[in-house]
Coordinates of C-alpha atoms in Angstrom, one line a residue:
M1 CA 106.4 204.7 151.9
G2 CA 104.9 208.1 153.0
L3 CA 107.7 209.8 150.8
L4 CA 106.1 208.0 147.9
S5 CA 102.6 208.2 148.9
D6 CA 102.6 212.0 149.2
P7 CA 102.2 213.5 146.1
N8 CA 104.0 216.7 147.1
R9 CA 107.0 215.1 148.4
R10 CA 106.8 212.5 145.2
K11 CA 106.9 215.6 143.1
A12 CA 109.7 217.2 145.0
L13 CA 111.7 214.0 144.8
T14 CA 111.1 213.4 141.0
N15 CA 112.2 217.2 140.5
L16 CA 115.3 216.6 142.6
L17 CA 116.4 213.6 140.5
T18 CA 115.6 215.3 137.3
R19 CA 117.7 218.4 138.1
L20 CA 120.6 216.4 139.5
N21 CA 120.3 213.5 136.9
T22 CA 123.3 214.6 134.8
P23 CA 125.7 215.5 137.8
I24 CA 124.8 212.3 139.6
C25 CA 125.4 210.2 136.3
M26 CA 128.8 211.8 135.7
V27 CA 129.8 211.1 139.3
C28 CA 128.6 207.6 138.8
Y29 CA 130.4 207.2 135.5
L30 CA 133.8 208.7 137.0
A31 CA 133.5 206.5 140.0
A32 CA 133.2 203.4 137.9
I33 CA 136.4 204.2 135.9
V34 CA 138.6 204.9 139.1
W35 CA 137.3 201.9 140.6
F36 CA 138.2 199.6 137.8
M37 CA 141.3 200.8 137.0
G38 CA 142.4 201.0 140.6
L39 CA 141.8 197.2 140.7
A40 CA 145.3 196.9 138.5
F41 CA 146.9 198.4 141.6
E42 CA 148.6 195.2 143.4
P43 CA 147.6 196.0 146.9
F44 CA 143.7 195.8 145.9
T45 CA 144.1 192.4 144.3
L46 CA 144.5 189.0 145.8
R47 CA 147.3 186.6 145.6
T48 CA 146.6 183.5 143.6
Y49 CA 146.3 180.2 145.4
M50 CA 145.3 176.7 144.7
S51 CA 141.9 175.7 145.9
E52 CA 141.8 172.2 144.8
N53 CA 143.3 170.1 147.6
A54 CA 144.6 167.2 145.0
M55 CA 146.5 169.6 143.3
G56 CA 147.7 171.8 146.2
S57 CA 151.3 170.5 145.8
T58 CA 153.5 170.2 143.0
M59 CA 155.9 167.9 144.6
V60 CA 156.0 165.2 141.6
E61 CA 159.3 164.2 140.1
E62 CA 159.1 164.9 136.3
R63 CA 161.2 162.4 134.3
F64 CA 160.3 163.2 130.7
S65 CA 163.6 163.6 128.7
A66 CA 162.8 162.8 125.1
G67 CA 163.1 166.2 123.9
E68 CA 165.4 165.5 121.2
R69 CA 163.4 162.7 120.0
A70 CA 160.5 164.8 120.0
L71 CA 162.1 167.4 117.7
A72 CA 163.4 164.4 115.3
T73 CA 159.4 163.2 115.3
A74 CA 158.5 167.1 114.5
K75 CA 160.8 167.0 111.4
E76 CA 159.6 163.7 110.4
F77 CA 156.1 164.9 110.6
D78 CA 157.0 168.2 108.9
A79 CA 158.3 165.9 105.9
H80 CA 155.3 163.7 105.5
K81 CA 153.0 166.7 105.7
R82 CA 154.8 168.5 102.8
K83 CA 154.3 165.2 100.8
A84 CA 150.8 164.8 101.5
G85 CA 150.2 168.3 101.2
G86 CA 148.1 168.5 104.4
M87 CA 147.5 166.1 107.3
P88 CA 149.5 163.0 107.2
V89 CA 146.8 160.9 108.4
D90 CA 148.5 157.5 107.4
W91 CA 151.4 158.4 109.1
L92 CA 150.1 159.5 112.1
V93 CA 148.0 156.4 112.5
K94 CA 151.1 154.2 112.2
T95 CA 153.1 156.5 114.6
M96 CA 150.4 156.5 117.5
Q97 CA 150.0 152.7 117.0
A98 CA 153.6 152.2 117.3
R99 CA 153.3 153.9 120.7
G100 CA 150.6 151.4 121.8
L101 CA 147.6 153.9 121.7
E102 CA 144.1 153.0 120.3
V103 CA 144.1 155.0 117.2
F104 CA 141.0 156.3 115.6
T105 CA 140.4 159.2 112.9
Q106 CA 137.4 161.1 112.1
S107 CA 136.7 162.8 108.5
F108 CA 134.4 166.0 108.5
S109 CA 133.4 168.7 106.4
R110 CA 132.1 172.2 106.9
K111 CA 130.5 174.6 104.3
L112 CA 131.6 178.3 105.2
P113 CA 129.2 181.1 104.9
F114 CA 132.1 183.1 103.3
P115 CA 135.0 182.0 101.4
D116 CA 138.3 181.1 103.3
E117 CA 141.0 184.0 103.3
N118 CA 143.8 181.7 102.3
K119 CA 142.2 179.7 99.5
E120 CA 139.2 181.2 98.7
R121 CA 137.2 178.3 99.3
Y122 CA 133.6 177.6 100.4
M123 CA 134.1 174.0 101.5
V124 CA 136.4 172.8 104.3
R125 CA 137.1 168.9 104.7
G126 CA 139.8 167.6 107.1
T127 CA 140.5 164.6 109.1
N128 CA 141.2 164.4 112.8
V129 CA 143.5 161.7 114.4
Y130 CA 143.5 160.8 118.0
G131 CA 144.7 158.2 120.0
I132 CA 143.7 156.7 123.7
L133 CA 146.0 155.6 126.2
R134 CA 143.9 153.6 128.5
A135 CA 144.1 154.0 132.3
P136 CA 145.7 150.8 133.5
R137 CA 144.5 150.8 136.9
A138 CA 140.9 152.4 137.0
P139 CA 137.5 151.9 135.6
R140 CA 138.1 154.4 132.7
T141 CA 135.2 156.5 133.5
E142 CA 137.2 160.0 133.1
A143 CA 139.6 161.2 130.8
L144 CA 142.1 164.0 130.0
V145 CA 142.8 165.4 126.6
I146 CA 146.0 167.0 125.2
S147 CA 145.8 168.3 121.8
A148 CA 148.0 170.0 118.9
P149 CA 146.5 171.4 116.0
C150 CA 147.9 170.7 112.7
S151 CA 148.5 173.9 111.3
P152 CA 149.5 174.8 107.7
G153 CA 153.0 175.3 107.0
H154 CA 156.0 174.9 109.3
S155 CA 154.2 176.2 112.5
N156 CA 153.1 174.0 115.3
N157 CA 155.1 171.0 113.9
Q158 CA 157.1 171.0 117.3
A159 CA 153.8 170.7 119.4
V160 CA 152.7 167.5 117.2
G161 CA 156.2 165.7 117.5
L162 CA 156.1 166.8 121.5
L163 CA 152.5 165.4 121.8
L164 CA 153.7 162.0 120.1
A165 CA 156.8 161.8 122.6
L166 CA 154.7 162.6 125.5
A167 CA 152.5 159.7 124.3
Q168 CA 155.3 157.4 124.2
Y169 CA 156.8 158.2 127.3
F170 CA 153.1 158.2 129.2
R171 CA 152.6 154.6 127.8
S172 CA 155.5 153.6 130.1
Q173 CA 154.1 154.7 133.4
V174 CA 151.6 152.8 135.2
Y175 CA 150.1 155.6 137.6
W176 CA 147.5 157.0 135.4
A177 CA 143.8 156.8 136.7
K178 CA 142.2 158.7 133.7
D179 CA 142.2 158.0 130.0
I180 CA 144.3 160.3 128.1
I181 CA 143.2 161.4 124.7
F182 CA 146.0 162.6 122.2
L183 CA 144.4 164.4 119.5
V184 CA 145.7 166.1 116.5
N185 CA 142.8 168.2 114.7
E186 CA 143.1 169.5 111.2
H187 CA 142.0 173.0 110.5
D188 CA 142.3 174.4 113.8
L189 CA 138.8 175.6 115.4
I190 CA 136.6 173.6 112.7
G191 CA 138.2 170.3 113.3
M192 CA 138.1 170.6 117.3
Q193 CA 134.3 171.7 116.7
A194 CA 133.9 168.4 114.7
W195 CA 135.6 166.2 117.2
L196 CA 133.7 167.6 120.2
E197 CA 130.4 167.2 118.7
G198 CA 131.2 163.9 117.6
Y199 CA 132.4 162.9 121.0
H200 CA 129.4 164.4 123.0
H201 CA 126.7 163.3 119.8
T202 CA 125.7 167.0 119.2
N203 CA 125.5 168.9 116.3
I204 CA 125.3 172.6 117.2
T205 CA 127.0 174.2 114.0
G206 CA 125.4 171.9 111.4
M207 CA 128.8 170.3 110.4
E208 CA 129.0 167.0 108.8
Y209 CA 131.3 164.5 110.6
S210 CA 131.7 160.8 110.5
P211 CA 130.7 159.2 114.2
L212 CA 133.6 158.6 116.4
Q213 CA 134.9 154.9 116.5
G214 CA 136.5 155.0 119.8
R215 CA 135.7 157.1 123.0
A216 CA 137.0 157.4 126.4
G217 CA 135.4 158.5 129.7
S218 CA 133.9 161.9 130.4
I219 CA 136.5 164.6 129.9
Q220 CA 137.6 166.4 133.0
A221 CA 140.3 168.7 131.7
A222 CA 142.2 169.6 128.5
L223 CA 145.4 171.3 127.4
S224 CA 146.2 172.6 123.9
L225 CA 149.5 173.0 122.9
E226 CA 150.6 175.4 120.2
L227 CA 154.4 176.1 119.5
S228 CA 154.6 179.1 116.8
S229 CA 158.4 179.1 116.4
D230 CA 161.2 176.6 116.3
V231 CA 162.7 178.8 119.2
I232 CA 160.6 179.1 122.3
T233 CA 161.6 181.6 124.7
S234 CA 158.3 181.6 126.9
L235 CA 155.0 180.0 127.3
D236 CA 151.9 182.2 127.2
L237 CA 148.7 181.1 128.9
I238 CA 145.6 181.7 126.9
L239 CA 142.3 181.4 128.7
E240 CA 139.6 183.4 127.0
G241 CA 137.0 181.1 125.1
L242 CA 133.8 181.7 123.5
N243 CA 131.7 184.5 124.8
G244 CA 134.1 185.6 127.3
Q245 CA 134.2 182.1 129.2
L246 CA 137.0 181.2 131.2
P247 CA 138.3 177.9 132.9
N248 CA 138.6 177.6 136.6
L249 CA 141.3 179.5 138.0
D250 CA 143.2 176.4 139.7
L251 CA 144.0 175.6 136.0
A252 CA 145.9 178.7 135.4
N253 CA 147.2 178.4 139.1
L254 CA 148.7 175.0 138.3
F255 CA 150.3 176.4 135.2
Y256 CA 152.0 179.1 137.0
A257 CA 152.9 176.9 139.8
F258 CA 154.9 174.3 137.6
C259 CA 156.4 177.4 135.5
Q260 CA 157.8 178.6 138.9
K261 CA 159.3 175.1 140.0
L262 CA 160.9 174.5 136.4
G263 CA 162.4 177.9 136.2
V264 CA 160.1 178.5 132.8
L265 CA 159.6 182.0 131.5
C266 CA 155.6 182.5 131.6
T267 CA 153.5 185.2 130.3
I268 CA 149.8 186.4 130.5
Q269 CA 148.5 188.4 127.4
G270 CA 152.1 188.3 126.0
K271 CA 153.4 190.2 129.0
L272 CA 156.0 189.3 131.6
Q273 CA 155.2 189.7 135.5
R274 CA 157.0 192.9 137.0
N275 CA 157.5 193.3 140.7
D276 CA 157.7 197.3 140.5
W277 CA 154.1 197.3 141.4
D278 CA 154.7 200.9 143.2
T279 CA 155.9 202.4 140.4
A280 CA 153.8 204.2 137.5
E281 CA 155.7 201.9 135.0
G282 CA 154.6 198.8 137.1
Y283 CA 150.9 200.1 137.5
T284 CA 150.8 200.9 133.9
H285 CA 151.8 197.3 132.9
A286 CA 149.7 195.6 135.0
A287 CA 146.6 197.6 133.6
Q288 CA 147.2 196.9 130.1
T289 CA 147.6 193.5 130.9
M290 CA 144.3 193.4 132.7
M291 CA 142.5 195.8 130.0
L292 CA 143.6 193.0 127.2
M293 CA 142.0 190.3 129.1
V294 CA 138.9 192.5 129.2
L295 CA 139.0 193.1 125.4
K296 CA 139.5 189.4 124.6
Q297 CA 136.4 188.6 126.6
A298 CA 134.3 191.3 125.0
C299 CA 135.0 190.0 121.6
G300 CA 133.4 186.6 122.2
R301 CA 135.5 184.8 119.9
S302 CA 137.5 181.8 121.0
W303 CA 141.3 182.7 121.2
G304 CA 142.6 179.2 121.0
D305 CA 141.3 175.3 120.4
H306 CA 140.5 175.2 124.2
G307 CA 137.6 177.7 123.8
L308 CA 135.5 175.2 122.2
F309 CA 135.8 172.8 125.5
L310 CA 134.4 175.3 127.8
R311 CA 131.1 175.1 125.9
Y312 CA 130.9 171.5 127.3
H313 CA 131.7 172.6 130.8
I314 CA 135.4 171.1 130.2
E315 CA 138.2 173.0 132.0
A316 CA 140.7 173.8 129.4
A317 CA 143.5 176.3 128.3
S318 CA 146.0 176.7 125.6
I319 CA 149.6 177.2 126.2
R320 CA 151.4 178.8 123.1
G321 CA 155.0 179.2 122.9
I322 CA 156.2 182.2 121.7
N323 CA 159.6 183.8 120.6
S324 CA 159.5 187.4 122.0
F325 CA 162.4 187.5 124.4
R326 CA 165.9 187.0 123.0
H327 CA 167.7 186.5 126.2
Y328 CA 165.9 183.2 127.2
K329 CA 165.7 180.1 125.3
M330 CA 163.5 176.8 126.0
D331 CA 164.2 173.5 125.1
A332 CA 161.3 170.8 124.3
T333 CA 162.3 168.7 127.4
T334 CA 161.5 171.3 129.8
I335 CA 158.0 171.9 128.1
G336 CA 157.6 168.5 128.0
R337 CA 158.1 168.1 131.9
L338 CA 155.7 171.1 132.4
L339 CA 153.1 169.1 130.4
E340 CA 154.0 165.9 132.4
G341 CA 153.7 167.8 135.7
M342 CA 150.3 169.3 134.7
A343 CA 149.0 166.1 133.5
R344 CA 149.7 164.0 136.7
K345 CA 148.2 166.7 138.8
L346 CA 144.9 166.6 136.7
N347 CA 145.1 162.8 137.0
N348 CA 144.7 163.3 140.8
L349 CA 141.5 165.0 140.5
L350 CA 138.7 162.9 142.2
E351 CA 135.8 165.5 140.9
R352 CA 135.6 168.4 138.5
L353 CA 137.3 171.7 139.3
H354 CA 134.9 173.7 141.0
Q355 CA 136.3 175.2 144.2
S356 CA 137.9 178.3 142.7
Y357 CA 136.7 181.2 140.6
F358 CA 135.2 181.1 137.2
F359 CA 134.8 184.7 137.0
Y360 CA 138.0 186.8 137.5
L361 CA 140.7 188.9 135.6
L362 CA 144.3 188.7 135.8
P363 CA 146.4 191.6 135.8
S364 CA 149.5 189.1 136.3
L365 CA 149.4 185.5 136.6
S366 CA 150.4 185.9 140.7
R367 CA 147.5 188.1 141.1
F368 CA 143.9 188.0 140.4
V369 CA 140.6 190.2 140.8
S370 CA 137.5 188.5 141.8
I371 CA 133.9 189.0 140.8
G372 CA 133.2 190.6 144.0
Y373 CA 136.1 193.3 143.5
Y374 CA 134.9 194.5 139.8
M375 CA 131.4 194.2 139.9
P376 CA 130.6 197.3 141.9
A377 CA 132.2 199.3 138.9
F378 CA 129.6 197.7 136.7
G379 CA 127.0 198.5 139.3
L380 CA 127.8 202.2 139.0
L381 CA 127.5 201.9 135.6
A382 CA 124.0 200.2 135.9
V383 CA 122.9 203.0 138.0
I384 CA 123.3 205.5 135.0
L385 CA 121.2 203.5 132.9
L386 CA 118.5 203.5 135.7
L387 CA 118.7 207.2 136.2
R388 CA 118.8 208.1 132.6
A389 CA 115.6 205.7 132.2
L390 CA 113.8 207.5 135.2
D391 CA 114.6 210.9 133.9
L392 CA 113.1 209.9 130.6
W393 CA 110.0 208.6 132.2
V394 CA 109.5 211.6 134.1
H395 CA 109.7 213.8 131.2
L396 CA 107.7 211.4 129.1
G397 CA 104.9 211.4 131.7
T398 CA 104.9 215.3 132.2
P399 CA 102.0 216.9 130.0
D400 CA 102.4 220.2 128.3
L401 CA 100.0 222.3 130.3
A402 CA 100.5 225.4 127.7
A403 CA 98.9 223.1 125.0
V404 CA 96.0 222.2 127.1
D405 CA 92.9 224.3 126.6
G406 CA 89.7 224.2 128.3
V407 CA 90.4 222.9 131.5
S408 CA 90.1 224.3 134.9
E409 CA 92.4 225.5 137.3
A410 CA 92.0 222.3 139.6
E411 CA 92.4 220.0 136.6
R412 CA 95.7 221.8 135.9
V413 CA 96.9 221.1 139.5
S414 CA 96.0 217.4 139.2
L415 CA 97.9 217.1 136.0
M416 CA 101.0 218.7 137.4
L417 CA 100.9 216.3 140.6
F418 CA 100.3 213.2 138.9

């Protein structure tokens, strides 16, 4: 306090900060960049671990074996989609009812502020179809969602076929403690937003939709399946949602654990994990993966249908099958077993996912950077703003003594001090 109350000392401190303002800002900026980029170095990161006890072990026996049936259903879905010129609503309703689900539909329409890129239209209309598998031995107060968007063309037909095959298999199991909702949404994000608004009785976007006739319990978690090719070589985990929101880290840990158990090739940001972290190539690979995640979060858009669930505090992720590594090939049975294992673990949850991290960066699926590690870099950048603001305030508060006429020497000294 004495340093700031003494005018001479206050002036000396102000002059020092003004004179060294630019060098200090440069040092802070360089330190922030070095700190942040150093986080991609594996010894400076933490190994991922499961925080939720209910999902701490993958010792479940996956018995899904209907991969061929899923592919046949996908071909049948593709044929009816081409015949209907879009979403085959009637066929989906009959197929889900044949699998013992309570089936409901929801129609929606959305007026776009700009024309659609594909068909140059301002009005989008569609229908969502969803089936509910009721929990046989529970009060039905909680639910899980497995969704697959009905995309135009031949893309994602396998995802819908696999979803219907999983519905038939799950129907024969008796250990479910949560309702499971199988959702096929039309027009991707628009259809998903309409369904979520109808489920939670909200209207955030001004979209018109019919009220949902069937509901389940409070949604605890959601998985969105996207298979972009007939040949799947790896599964890519998509986490980034609206405004950079991320699901609980335990959901990513669960996906990685089952990929390791089943021998599935998994990626993050479309990149495989490397073990040569002590080489320049290994560090560059991890840094690129981490920076891609930062850029996706900074973009603010949702990179999958799962991103809209995060707005309602529902932990969700998208699993995207890609065809990028020619030496590997994955069948529908393996993907189905992975989804079965994840659904069974989420079925064991006694409460919402909350113990692990919600703010993190992933240089790989086995390592993560917590908020306590990367926030000092942003703190150094914030110091630059504070120093520049202080420098501007000092310059604005200093009078131009040469332009002051008719003042005494004592008044000049007081102006210089204050």
